[in-house]
Short mmCIF file of C-alpha atoms and ligand atoms in Angstrom, two decimals:
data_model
loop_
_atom_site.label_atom_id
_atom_site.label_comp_id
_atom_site.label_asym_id
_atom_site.label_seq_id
_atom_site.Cartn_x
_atom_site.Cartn_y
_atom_site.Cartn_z
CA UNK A 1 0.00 0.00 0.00
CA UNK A 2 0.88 3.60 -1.11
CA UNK A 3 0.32 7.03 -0.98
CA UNK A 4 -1.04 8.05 -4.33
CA UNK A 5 -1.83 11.91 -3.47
CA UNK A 6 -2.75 14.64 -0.73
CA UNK A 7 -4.61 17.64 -1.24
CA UNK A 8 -5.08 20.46 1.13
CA UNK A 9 -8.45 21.35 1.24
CA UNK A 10 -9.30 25.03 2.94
CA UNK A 11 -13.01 26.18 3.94
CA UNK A 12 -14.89 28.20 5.35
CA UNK A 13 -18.13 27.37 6.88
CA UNK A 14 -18.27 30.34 9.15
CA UNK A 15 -14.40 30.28 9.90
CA UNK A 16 -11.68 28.87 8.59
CA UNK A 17 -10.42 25.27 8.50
CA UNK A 18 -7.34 23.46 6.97
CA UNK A 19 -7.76 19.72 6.34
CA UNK A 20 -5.44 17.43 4.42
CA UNK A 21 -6.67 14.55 2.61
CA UNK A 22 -4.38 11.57 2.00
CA UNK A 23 -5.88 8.90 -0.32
CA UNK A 24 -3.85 5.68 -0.80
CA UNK A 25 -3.59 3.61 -3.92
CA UNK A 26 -6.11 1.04 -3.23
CA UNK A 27 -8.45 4.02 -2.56
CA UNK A 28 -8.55 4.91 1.43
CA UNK A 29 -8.60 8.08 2.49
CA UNK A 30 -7.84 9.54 5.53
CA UNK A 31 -8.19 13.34 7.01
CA UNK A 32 -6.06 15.81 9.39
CA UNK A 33 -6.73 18.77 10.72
CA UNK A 34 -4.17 21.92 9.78
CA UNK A 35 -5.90 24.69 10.97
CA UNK A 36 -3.83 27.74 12.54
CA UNK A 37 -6.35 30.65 14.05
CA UNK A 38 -5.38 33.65 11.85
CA UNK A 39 -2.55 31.62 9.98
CA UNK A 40 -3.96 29.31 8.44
CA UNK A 41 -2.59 29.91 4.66
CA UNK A 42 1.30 29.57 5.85
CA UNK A 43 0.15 25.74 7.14
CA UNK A 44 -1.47 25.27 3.45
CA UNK A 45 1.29 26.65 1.60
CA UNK A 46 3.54 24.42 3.72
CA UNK A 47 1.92 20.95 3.56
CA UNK A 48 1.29 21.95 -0.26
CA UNK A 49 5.08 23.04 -1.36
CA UNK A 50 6.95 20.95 1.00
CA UNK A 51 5.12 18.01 2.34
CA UNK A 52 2.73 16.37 0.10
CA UNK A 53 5.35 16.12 -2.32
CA UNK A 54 6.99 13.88 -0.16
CA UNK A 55 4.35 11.83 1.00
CA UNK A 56 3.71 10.42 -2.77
CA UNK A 57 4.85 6.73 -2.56
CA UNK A 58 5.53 6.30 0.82
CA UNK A 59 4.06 3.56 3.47
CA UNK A 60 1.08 5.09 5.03
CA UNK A 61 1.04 2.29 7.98
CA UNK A 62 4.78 3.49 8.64
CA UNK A 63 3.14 6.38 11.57
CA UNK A 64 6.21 6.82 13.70
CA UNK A 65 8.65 6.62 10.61
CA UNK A 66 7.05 9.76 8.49
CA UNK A 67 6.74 12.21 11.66
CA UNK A 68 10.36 11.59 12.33
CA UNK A 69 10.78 11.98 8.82
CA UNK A 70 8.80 15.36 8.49
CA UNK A 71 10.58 16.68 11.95
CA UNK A 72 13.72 15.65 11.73
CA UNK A 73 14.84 15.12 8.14
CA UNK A 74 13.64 19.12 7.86
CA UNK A 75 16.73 20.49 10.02
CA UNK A 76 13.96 23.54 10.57
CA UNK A 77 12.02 21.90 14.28
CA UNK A 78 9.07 22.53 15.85
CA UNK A 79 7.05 26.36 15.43
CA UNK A 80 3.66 26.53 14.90
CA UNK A 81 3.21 26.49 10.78
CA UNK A 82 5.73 23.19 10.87
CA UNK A 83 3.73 21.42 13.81
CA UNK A 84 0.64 21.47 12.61
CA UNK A 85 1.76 19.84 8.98
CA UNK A 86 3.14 16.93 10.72
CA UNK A 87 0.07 17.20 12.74
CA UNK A 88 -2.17 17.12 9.57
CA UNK A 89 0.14 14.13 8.23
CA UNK A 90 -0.48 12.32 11.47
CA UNK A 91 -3.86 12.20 12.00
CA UNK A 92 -4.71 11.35 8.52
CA UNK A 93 -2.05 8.28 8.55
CA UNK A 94 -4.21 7.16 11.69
CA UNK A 95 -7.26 7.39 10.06
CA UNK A 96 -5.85 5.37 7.44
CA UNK A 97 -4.56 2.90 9.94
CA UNK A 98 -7.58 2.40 11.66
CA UNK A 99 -9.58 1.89 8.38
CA UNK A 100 -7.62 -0.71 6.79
CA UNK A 101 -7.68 -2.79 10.01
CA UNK A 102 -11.58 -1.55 10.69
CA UNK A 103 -11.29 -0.08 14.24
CA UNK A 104 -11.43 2.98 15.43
CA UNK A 105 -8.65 4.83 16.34
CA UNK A 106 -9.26 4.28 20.11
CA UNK A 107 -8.72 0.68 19.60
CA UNK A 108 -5.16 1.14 18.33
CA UNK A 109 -3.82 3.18 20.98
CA UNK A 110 -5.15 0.19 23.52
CA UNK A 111 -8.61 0.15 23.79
CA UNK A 112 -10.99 2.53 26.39
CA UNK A 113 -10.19 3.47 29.66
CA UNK A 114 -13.13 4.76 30.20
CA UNK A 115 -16.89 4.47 29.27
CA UNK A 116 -16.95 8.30 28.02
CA UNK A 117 -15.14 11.61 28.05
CA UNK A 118 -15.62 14.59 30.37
CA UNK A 119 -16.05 17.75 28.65
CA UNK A 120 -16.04 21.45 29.71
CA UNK A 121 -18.22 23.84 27.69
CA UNK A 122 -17.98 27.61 27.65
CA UNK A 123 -19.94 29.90 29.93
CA UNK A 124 -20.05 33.81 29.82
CA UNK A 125 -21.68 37.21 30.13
CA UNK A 126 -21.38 40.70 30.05
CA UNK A 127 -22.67 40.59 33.58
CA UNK A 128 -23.86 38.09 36.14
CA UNK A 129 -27.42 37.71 35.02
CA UNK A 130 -26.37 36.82 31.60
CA UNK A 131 -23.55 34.59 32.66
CA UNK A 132 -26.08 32.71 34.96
CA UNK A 133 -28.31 32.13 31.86
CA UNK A 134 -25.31 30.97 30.13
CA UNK A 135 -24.38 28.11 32.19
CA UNK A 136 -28.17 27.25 33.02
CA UNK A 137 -28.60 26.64 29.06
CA UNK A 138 -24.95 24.76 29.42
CA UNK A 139 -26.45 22.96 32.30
CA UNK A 140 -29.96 21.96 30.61
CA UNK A 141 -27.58 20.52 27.51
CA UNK A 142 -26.14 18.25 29.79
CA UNK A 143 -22.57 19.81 30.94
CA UNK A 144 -20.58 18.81 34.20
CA UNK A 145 -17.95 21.18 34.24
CA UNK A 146 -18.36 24.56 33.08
CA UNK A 147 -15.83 27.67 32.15
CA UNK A 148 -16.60 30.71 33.77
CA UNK A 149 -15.67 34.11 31.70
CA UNK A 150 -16.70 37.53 32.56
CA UNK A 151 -16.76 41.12 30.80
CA UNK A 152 -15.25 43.27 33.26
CA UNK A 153 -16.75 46.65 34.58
CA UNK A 154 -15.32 49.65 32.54
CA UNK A 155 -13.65 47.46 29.96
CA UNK A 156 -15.65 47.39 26.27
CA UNK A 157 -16.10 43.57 24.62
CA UNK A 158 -13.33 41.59 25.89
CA UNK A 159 -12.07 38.06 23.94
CA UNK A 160 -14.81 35.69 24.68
CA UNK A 161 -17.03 37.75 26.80
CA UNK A 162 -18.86 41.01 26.96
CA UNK A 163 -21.28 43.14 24.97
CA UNK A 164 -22.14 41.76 21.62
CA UNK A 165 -20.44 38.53 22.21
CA UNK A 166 -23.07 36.00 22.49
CA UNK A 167 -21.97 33.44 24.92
CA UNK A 168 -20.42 29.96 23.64
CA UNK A 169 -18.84 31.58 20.42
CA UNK A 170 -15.46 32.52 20.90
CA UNK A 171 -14.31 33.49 17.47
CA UNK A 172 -12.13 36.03 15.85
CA UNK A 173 -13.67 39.04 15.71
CA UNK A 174 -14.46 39.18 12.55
CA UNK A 175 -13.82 38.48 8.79
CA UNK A 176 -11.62 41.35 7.67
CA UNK A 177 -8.25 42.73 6.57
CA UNK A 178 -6.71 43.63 9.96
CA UNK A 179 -7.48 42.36 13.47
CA UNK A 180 -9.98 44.09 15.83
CA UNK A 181 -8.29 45.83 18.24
CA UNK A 182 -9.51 45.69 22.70
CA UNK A 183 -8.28 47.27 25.58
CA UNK A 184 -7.46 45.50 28.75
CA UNK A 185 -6.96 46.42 32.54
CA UNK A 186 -5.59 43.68 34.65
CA UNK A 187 -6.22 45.56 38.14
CA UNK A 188 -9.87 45.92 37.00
CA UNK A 189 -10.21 42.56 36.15
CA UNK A 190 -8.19 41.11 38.87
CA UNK A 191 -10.85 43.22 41.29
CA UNK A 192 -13.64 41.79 39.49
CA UNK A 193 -13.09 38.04 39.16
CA UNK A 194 -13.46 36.37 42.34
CA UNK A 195 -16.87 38.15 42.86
CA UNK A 196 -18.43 36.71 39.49
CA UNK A 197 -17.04 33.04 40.83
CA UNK A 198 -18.19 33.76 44.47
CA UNK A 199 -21.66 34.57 43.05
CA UNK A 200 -21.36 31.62 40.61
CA UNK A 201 -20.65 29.43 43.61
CA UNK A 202 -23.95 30.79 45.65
CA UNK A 203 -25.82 30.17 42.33
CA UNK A 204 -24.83 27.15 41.54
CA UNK A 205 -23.61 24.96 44.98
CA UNK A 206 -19.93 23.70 45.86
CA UNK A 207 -19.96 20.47 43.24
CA UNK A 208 -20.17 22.36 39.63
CA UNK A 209 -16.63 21.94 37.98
CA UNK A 210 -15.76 25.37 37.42
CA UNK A 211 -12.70 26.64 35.18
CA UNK A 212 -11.25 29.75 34.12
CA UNK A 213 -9.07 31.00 31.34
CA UNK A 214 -6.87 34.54 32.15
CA UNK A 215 -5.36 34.12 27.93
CA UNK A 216 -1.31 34.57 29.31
CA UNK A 217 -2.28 37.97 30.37
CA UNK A 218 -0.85 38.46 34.18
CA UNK A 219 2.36 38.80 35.17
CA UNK A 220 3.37 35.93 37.62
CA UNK A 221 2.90 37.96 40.94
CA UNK A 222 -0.74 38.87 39.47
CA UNK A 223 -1.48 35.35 38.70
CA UNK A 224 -0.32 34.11 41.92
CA UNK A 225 -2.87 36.64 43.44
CA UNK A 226 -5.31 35.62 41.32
CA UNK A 227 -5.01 31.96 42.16
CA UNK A 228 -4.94 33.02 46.06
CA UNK A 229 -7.99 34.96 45.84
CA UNK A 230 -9.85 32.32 44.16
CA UNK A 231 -9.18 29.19 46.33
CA UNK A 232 -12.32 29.69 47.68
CA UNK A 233 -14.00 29.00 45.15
CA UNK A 234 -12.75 25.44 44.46
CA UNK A 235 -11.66 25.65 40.72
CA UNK A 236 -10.87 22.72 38.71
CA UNK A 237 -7.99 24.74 37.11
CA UNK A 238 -7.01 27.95 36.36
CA UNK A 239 -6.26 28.14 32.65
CA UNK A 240 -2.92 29.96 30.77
CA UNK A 241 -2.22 32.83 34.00
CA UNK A 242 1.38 33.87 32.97
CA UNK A 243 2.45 33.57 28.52
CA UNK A 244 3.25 31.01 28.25
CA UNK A 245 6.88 31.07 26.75
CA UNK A 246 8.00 31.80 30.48
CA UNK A 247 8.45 28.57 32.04
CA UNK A 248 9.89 29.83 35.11
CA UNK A 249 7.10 32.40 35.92
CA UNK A 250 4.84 29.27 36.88
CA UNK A 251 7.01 28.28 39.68
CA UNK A 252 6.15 31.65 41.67
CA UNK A 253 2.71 31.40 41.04
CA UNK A 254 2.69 27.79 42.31
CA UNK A 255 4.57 28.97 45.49
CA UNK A 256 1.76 31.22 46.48
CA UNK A 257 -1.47 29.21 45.76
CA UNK A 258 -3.18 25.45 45.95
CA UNK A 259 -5.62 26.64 42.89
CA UNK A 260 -4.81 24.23 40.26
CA UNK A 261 -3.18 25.32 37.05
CA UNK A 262 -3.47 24.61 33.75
CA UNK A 263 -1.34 25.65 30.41
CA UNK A 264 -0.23 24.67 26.69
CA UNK A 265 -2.87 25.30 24.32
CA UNK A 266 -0.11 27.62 22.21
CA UNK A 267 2.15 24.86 22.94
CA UNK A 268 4.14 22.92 19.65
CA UNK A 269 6.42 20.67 21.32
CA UNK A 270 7.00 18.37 24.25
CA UNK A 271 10.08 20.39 24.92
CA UNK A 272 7.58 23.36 25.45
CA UNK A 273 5.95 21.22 28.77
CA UNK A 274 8.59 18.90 29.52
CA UNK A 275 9.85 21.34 32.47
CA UNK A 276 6.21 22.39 33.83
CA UNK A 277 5.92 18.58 33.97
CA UNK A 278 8.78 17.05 35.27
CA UNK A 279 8.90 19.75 38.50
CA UNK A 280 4.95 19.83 38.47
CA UNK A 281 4.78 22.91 37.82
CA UNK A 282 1.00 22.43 36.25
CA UNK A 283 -1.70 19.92 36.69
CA UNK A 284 -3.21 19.99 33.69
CA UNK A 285 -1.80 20.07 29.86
CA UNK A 286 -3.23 21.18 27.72
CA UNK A 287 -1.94 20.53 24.07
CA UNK A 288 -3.93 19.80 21.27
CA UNK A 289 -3.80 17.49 18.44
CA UNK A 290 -2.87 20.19 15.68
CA UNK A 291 -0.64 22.44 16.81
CA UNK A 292 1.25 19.81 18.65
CA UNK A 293 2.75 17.42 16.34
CA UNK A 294 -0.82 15.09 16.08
CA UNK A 295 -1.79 11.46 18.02
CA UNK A 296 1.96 10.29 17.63
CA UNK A 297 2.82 13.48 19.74
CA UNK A 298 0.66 14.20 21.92
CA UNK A 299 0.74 10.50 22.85
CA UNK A 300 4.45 11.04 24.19
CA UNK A 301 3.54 14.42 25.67
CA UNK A 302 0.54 12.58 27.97
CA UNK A 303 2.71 9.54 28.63
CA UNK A 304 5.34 12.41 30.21
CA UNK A 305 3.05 13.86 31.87
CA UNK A 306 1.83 10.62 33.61
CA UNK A 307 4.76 9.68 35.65
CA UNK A 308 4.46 13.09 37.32
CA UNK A 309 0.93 12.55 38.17
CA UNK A 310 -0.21 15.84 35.11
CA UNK A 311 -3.37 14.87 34.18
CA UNK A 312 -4.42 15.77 29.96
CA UNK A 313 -7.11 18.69 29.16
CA UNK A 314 -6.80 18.98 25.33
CA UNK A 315 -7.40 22.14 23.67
CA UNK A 316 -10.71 22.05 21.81
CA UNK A 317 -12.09 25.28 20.69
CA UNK A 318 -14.55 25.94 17.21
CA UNK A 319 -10.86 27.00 15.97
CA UNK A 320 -9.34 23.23 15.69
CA UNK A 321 -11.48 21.50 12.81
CA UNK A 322 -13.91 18.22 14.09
CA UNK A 323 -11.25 16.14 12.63
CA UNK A 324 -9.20 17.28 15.56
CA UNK A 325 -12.03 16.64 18.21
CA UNK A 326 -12.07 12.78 16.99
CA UNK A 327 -8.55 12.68 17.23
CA UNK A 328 -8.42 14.35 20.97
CA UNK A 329 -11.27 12.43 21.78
CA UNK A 330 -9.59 8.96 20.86
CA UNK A 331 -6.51 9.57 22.84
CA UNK A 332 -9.08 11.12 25.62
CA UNK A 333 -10.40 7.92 25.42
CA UNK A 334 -7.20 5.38 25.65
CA UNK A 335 -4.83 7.46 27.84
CA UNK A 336 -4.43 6.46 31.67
CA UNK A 337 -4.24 10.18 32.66
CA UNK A 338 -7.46 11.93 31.07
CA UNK A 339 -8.40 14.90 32.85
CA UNK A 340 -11.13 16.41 30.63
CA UNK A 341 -11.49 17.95 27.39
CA UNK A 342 -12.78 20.94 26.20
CA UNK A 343 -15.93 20.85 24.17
CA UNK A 344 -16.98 24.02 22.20
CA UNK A 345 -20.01 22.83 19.88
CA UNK A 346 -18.85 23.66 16.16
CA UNK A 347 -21.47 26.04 14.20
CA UNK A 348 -24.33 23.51 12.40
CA UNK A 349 -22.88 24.63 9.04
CA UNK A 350 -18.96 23.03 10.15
CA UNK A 351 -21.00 19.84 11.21
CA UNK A 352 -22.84 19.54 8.08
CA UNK A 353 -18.81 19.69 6.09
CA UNK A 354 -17.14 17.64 8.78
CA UNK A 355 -20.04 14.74 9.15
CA UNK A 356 -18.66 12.68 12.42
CA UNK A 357 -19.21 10.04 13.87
CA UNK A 358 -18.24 11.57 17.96
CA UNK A 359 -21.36 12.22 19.74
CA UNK A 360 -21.63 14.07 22.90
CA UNK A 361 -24.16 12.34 25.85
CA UNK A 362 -25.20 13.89 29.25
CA UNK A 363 -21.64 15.73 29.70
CA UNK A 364 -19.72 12.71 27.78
CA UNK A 365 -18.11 13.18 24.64
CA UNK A 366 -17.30 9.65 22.92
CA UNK A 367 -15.69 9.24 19.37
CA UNK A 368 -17.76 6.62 18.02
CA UNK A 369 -17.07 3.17 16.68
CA UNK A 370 -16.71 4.01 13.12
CA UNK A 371 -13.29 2.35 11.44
CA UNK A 372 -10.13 5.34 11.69
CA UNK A 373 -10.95 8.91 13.32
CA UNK A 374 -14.80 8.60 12.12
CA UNK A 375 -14.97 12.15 10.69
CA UNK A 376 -15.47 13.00 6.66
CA UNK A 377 -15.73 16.04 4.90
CA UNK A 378 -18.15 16.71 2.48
CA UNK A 379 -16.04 18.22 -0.35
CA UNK A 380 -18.81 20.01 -2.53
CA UNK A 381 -20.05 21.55 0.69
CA UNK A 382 -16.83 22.26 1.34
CA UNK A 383 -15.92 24.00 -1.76
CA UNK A 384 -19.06 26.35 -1.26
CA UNK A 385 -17.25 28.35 1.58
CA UNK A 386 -13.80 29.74 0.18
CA UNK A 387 -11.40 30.98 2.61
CA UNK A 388 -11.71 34.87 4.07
CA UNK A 389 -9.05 36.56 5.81
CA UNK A 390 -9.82 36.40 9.84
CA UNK A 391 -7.68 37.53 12.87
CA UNK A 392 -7.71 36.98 16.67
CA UNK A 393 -8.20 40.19 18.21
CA UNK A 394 -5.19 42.41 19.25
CA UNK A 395 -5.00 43.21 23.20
CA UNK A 396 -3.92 46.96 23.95
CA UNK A 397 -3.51 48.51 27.22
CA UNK A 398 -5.11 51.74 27.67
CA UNK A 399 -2.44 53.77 27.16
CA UNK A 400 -2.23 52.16 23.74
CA UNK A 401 0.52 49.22 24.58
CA UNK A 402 0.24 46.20 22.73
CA UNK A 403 -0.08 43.79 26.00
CA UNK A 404 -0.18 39.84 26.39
CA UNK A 405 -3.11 37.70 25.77
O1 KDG B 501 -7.21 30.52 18.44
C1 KDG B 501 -7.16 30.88 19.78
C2 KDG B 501 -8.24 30.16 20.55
O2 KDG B 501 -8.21 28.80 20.27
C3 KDG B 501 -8.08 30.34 22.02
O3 KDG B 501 -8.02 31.68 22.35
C4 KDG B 501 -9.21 29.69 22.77
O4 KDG B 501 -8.16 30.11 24.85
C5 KDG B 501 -8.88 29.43 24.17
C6 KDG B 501 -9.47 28.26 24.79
O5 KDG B 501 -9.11 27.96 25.92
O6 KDG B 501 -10.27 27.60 24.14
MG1 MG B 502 -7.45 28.99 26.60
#
């Protein structure tokens, strides 16, 4: 068996999505998601120019032999735009894999470990009335564990929450030439935060899962103040506190607080967590799929992070393509140190490109029993949507300094 061709395929259903298809000569195909938020045409040009070239001919079951191939025989290692290629390459090789043999991918990596998958879904408001509607609707769709975001008093919209953002989208915002531009104030939000989750926690009683994401945008002495000031309130982690480039600046905020922490959704690389594992300086990590290296990857990252007791919370935003959901979800499913996944539910348009075959039950995700990853893409749907320029917002401080986020 061979690999006879692989086409990038970009679309747009209401954002943007990168997916590379790998057919094989005896006619399997098999999908992987590429998509960079705001990037997504360097990770096309890439696979396109530089990979799929290469991939004509080669072994598809040989998994562990091509992302070695694609990482090291390129000298150039790791990044973003180079991660999520091999990523792409990976997941579709699985998919393969698990078709020819006529399991799903769970099966190869050892079989369930569990009956189903916790998820988290998004909750927020521009203030606490509309945030408490939010995670009642989360709560009637089934949800155990729910993320808490807040506007914050004197700031305009804010990423993820505030006026005009209706809560449980989280996208860029909006289609356009340049990025939107916000303005933050971490003493007003630091001021305002453990109210909304000491209200949250009168609302809704001591056993609700709650999480919280602060986007890399404290310095380490504010995070560790921010972690104090909510044990309280019992999180399940607190997400990305410091950028997350800056290793070190976990270990202060560890020093000062017993709120669990969470990090590495920007994250490429197990050299990126391999510290903040080994001296536990996190409980949670949080790579996902595509934009770390794939199931061959993320694999070795979560076996890492078992022996020093780091439990997995895979990235899973509308931003990573359903074709990275199945593949989360499988590993989710196999691994001995699942911690939960986030869940964001795709627009009904992305559903209707990516058909899948993972279903989410009464606050369980589960990735189906369908032969590889279970997810296809409806080309001629797909081809309806072309790409569209789209940017994360920029974060400025109010004296006009571009500031972390
Ligand atoms: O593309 C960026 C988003 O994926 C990210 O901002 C979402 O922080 C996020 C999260 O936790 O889902
Ligand atoms: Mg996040």
């Amino acid at each position: 068996m061979k690999i006879s061709d692989a086409q990038v395929i970009i679309t747009s259903p209401g954002r943007n999505f990168v997916t590379l298809m790998v057919t094989t000569d005896d006619g399997v195909t098999g999908l992987g998601d590429a998509t960079v938020n705001g990037r997504e045409l360097a990770v096309a040009s890439y696979l396109r120019d530089h990979v799929a070239p290469l991939l004509i001919g080669r072994d598809p079951h040989r998994i562990e032999d091509t992302w070695q191939y694609l990482y090291k025989g390129a000298y150039w290692r790791r990044g973003p735009v180079t991660m999520a290629a091999i990523a792409a390459v990976d997941m579709a090789l699985w998919d393969i894999k698990g078709k020819v043999a006529g399991l799903p991918v769970y099966q190869l990596l050892g079989g369930a470990s569990r009956d189903g998958v916790l998820v988290y879904c998004h909750a927020s408001g521009s203030d606490i009335p509309e945030l408490f509607d939010s995670v009642e609707r989360h709560l009637e769709l089934g949800y155990r564990a729910v993320r808490i975001q807040s506007a914050v008093p004197g700031l305009g919209k804010i990423y993820g929450a505030g006026p005009g953002v209706s809560s449980g989208r989280y996208e860029p915002a909006g289609r356009g030439a340049a990025p939107s531009e916000e303005t933050w104030d971490t003493g007003a939000y630091l001021r305002h935060i453990p109210g909304v989750f000491e209200k949250v926690r009168e609302r809704f009683g001591p056993d609700l899962p709650l999480l919280h994401d602060a986007h890399h945008r404290l310095t380490p002495i504010q995070a560790a103040r921010l972690g104090r000031d909510l044990e309280p309130y019992d999180l399940f982690w607190l997400e990305d506190v410091t950028p997350a480039e800056d290793q070190e600046a976990l270990r202060l905020v560890r020093q000062h607080t017993t709120t669990p922490l969470a990090i590495g959704e920007v994250f490429n690389s197990i050299f990126d967590c391999e510290r903040l594992i080994r001296e536990r300086l996190i409980d949670y990590i949080r790579v996902a799929a595509v934009h770390a290296g794939g199931i061959t990857h993320l694999k070795r990252i979560f076996a890492l992070a078992e022996l020093y007791g780091v439990k997995s919370g895979s990235h899973g935003p509308t931003d990573v393509s359903p074709v990275t959901m199945a593949a989360a979800t499988h590993l989710d499913l196999a691994i001995p140190n699942f911690g939960i996944q986030e869940h964001m539910r795709h627009e009904p348009l992305v559903d209707e490109v990516f058909p899948h075959a993972y279903r989410f039950d009464d606050g369980y995700l589960h990735p189906g029993d369908e032969p590889g990853l279970g997810v296809r893409i409806d080309t001629e749907r797909a081809a309806r949507y072309p790409y569209e320029p789209a940017y994360l917002p920029v974060n400025r401080l109010a004296d006009g300094t571009v500031h972390d986020w």
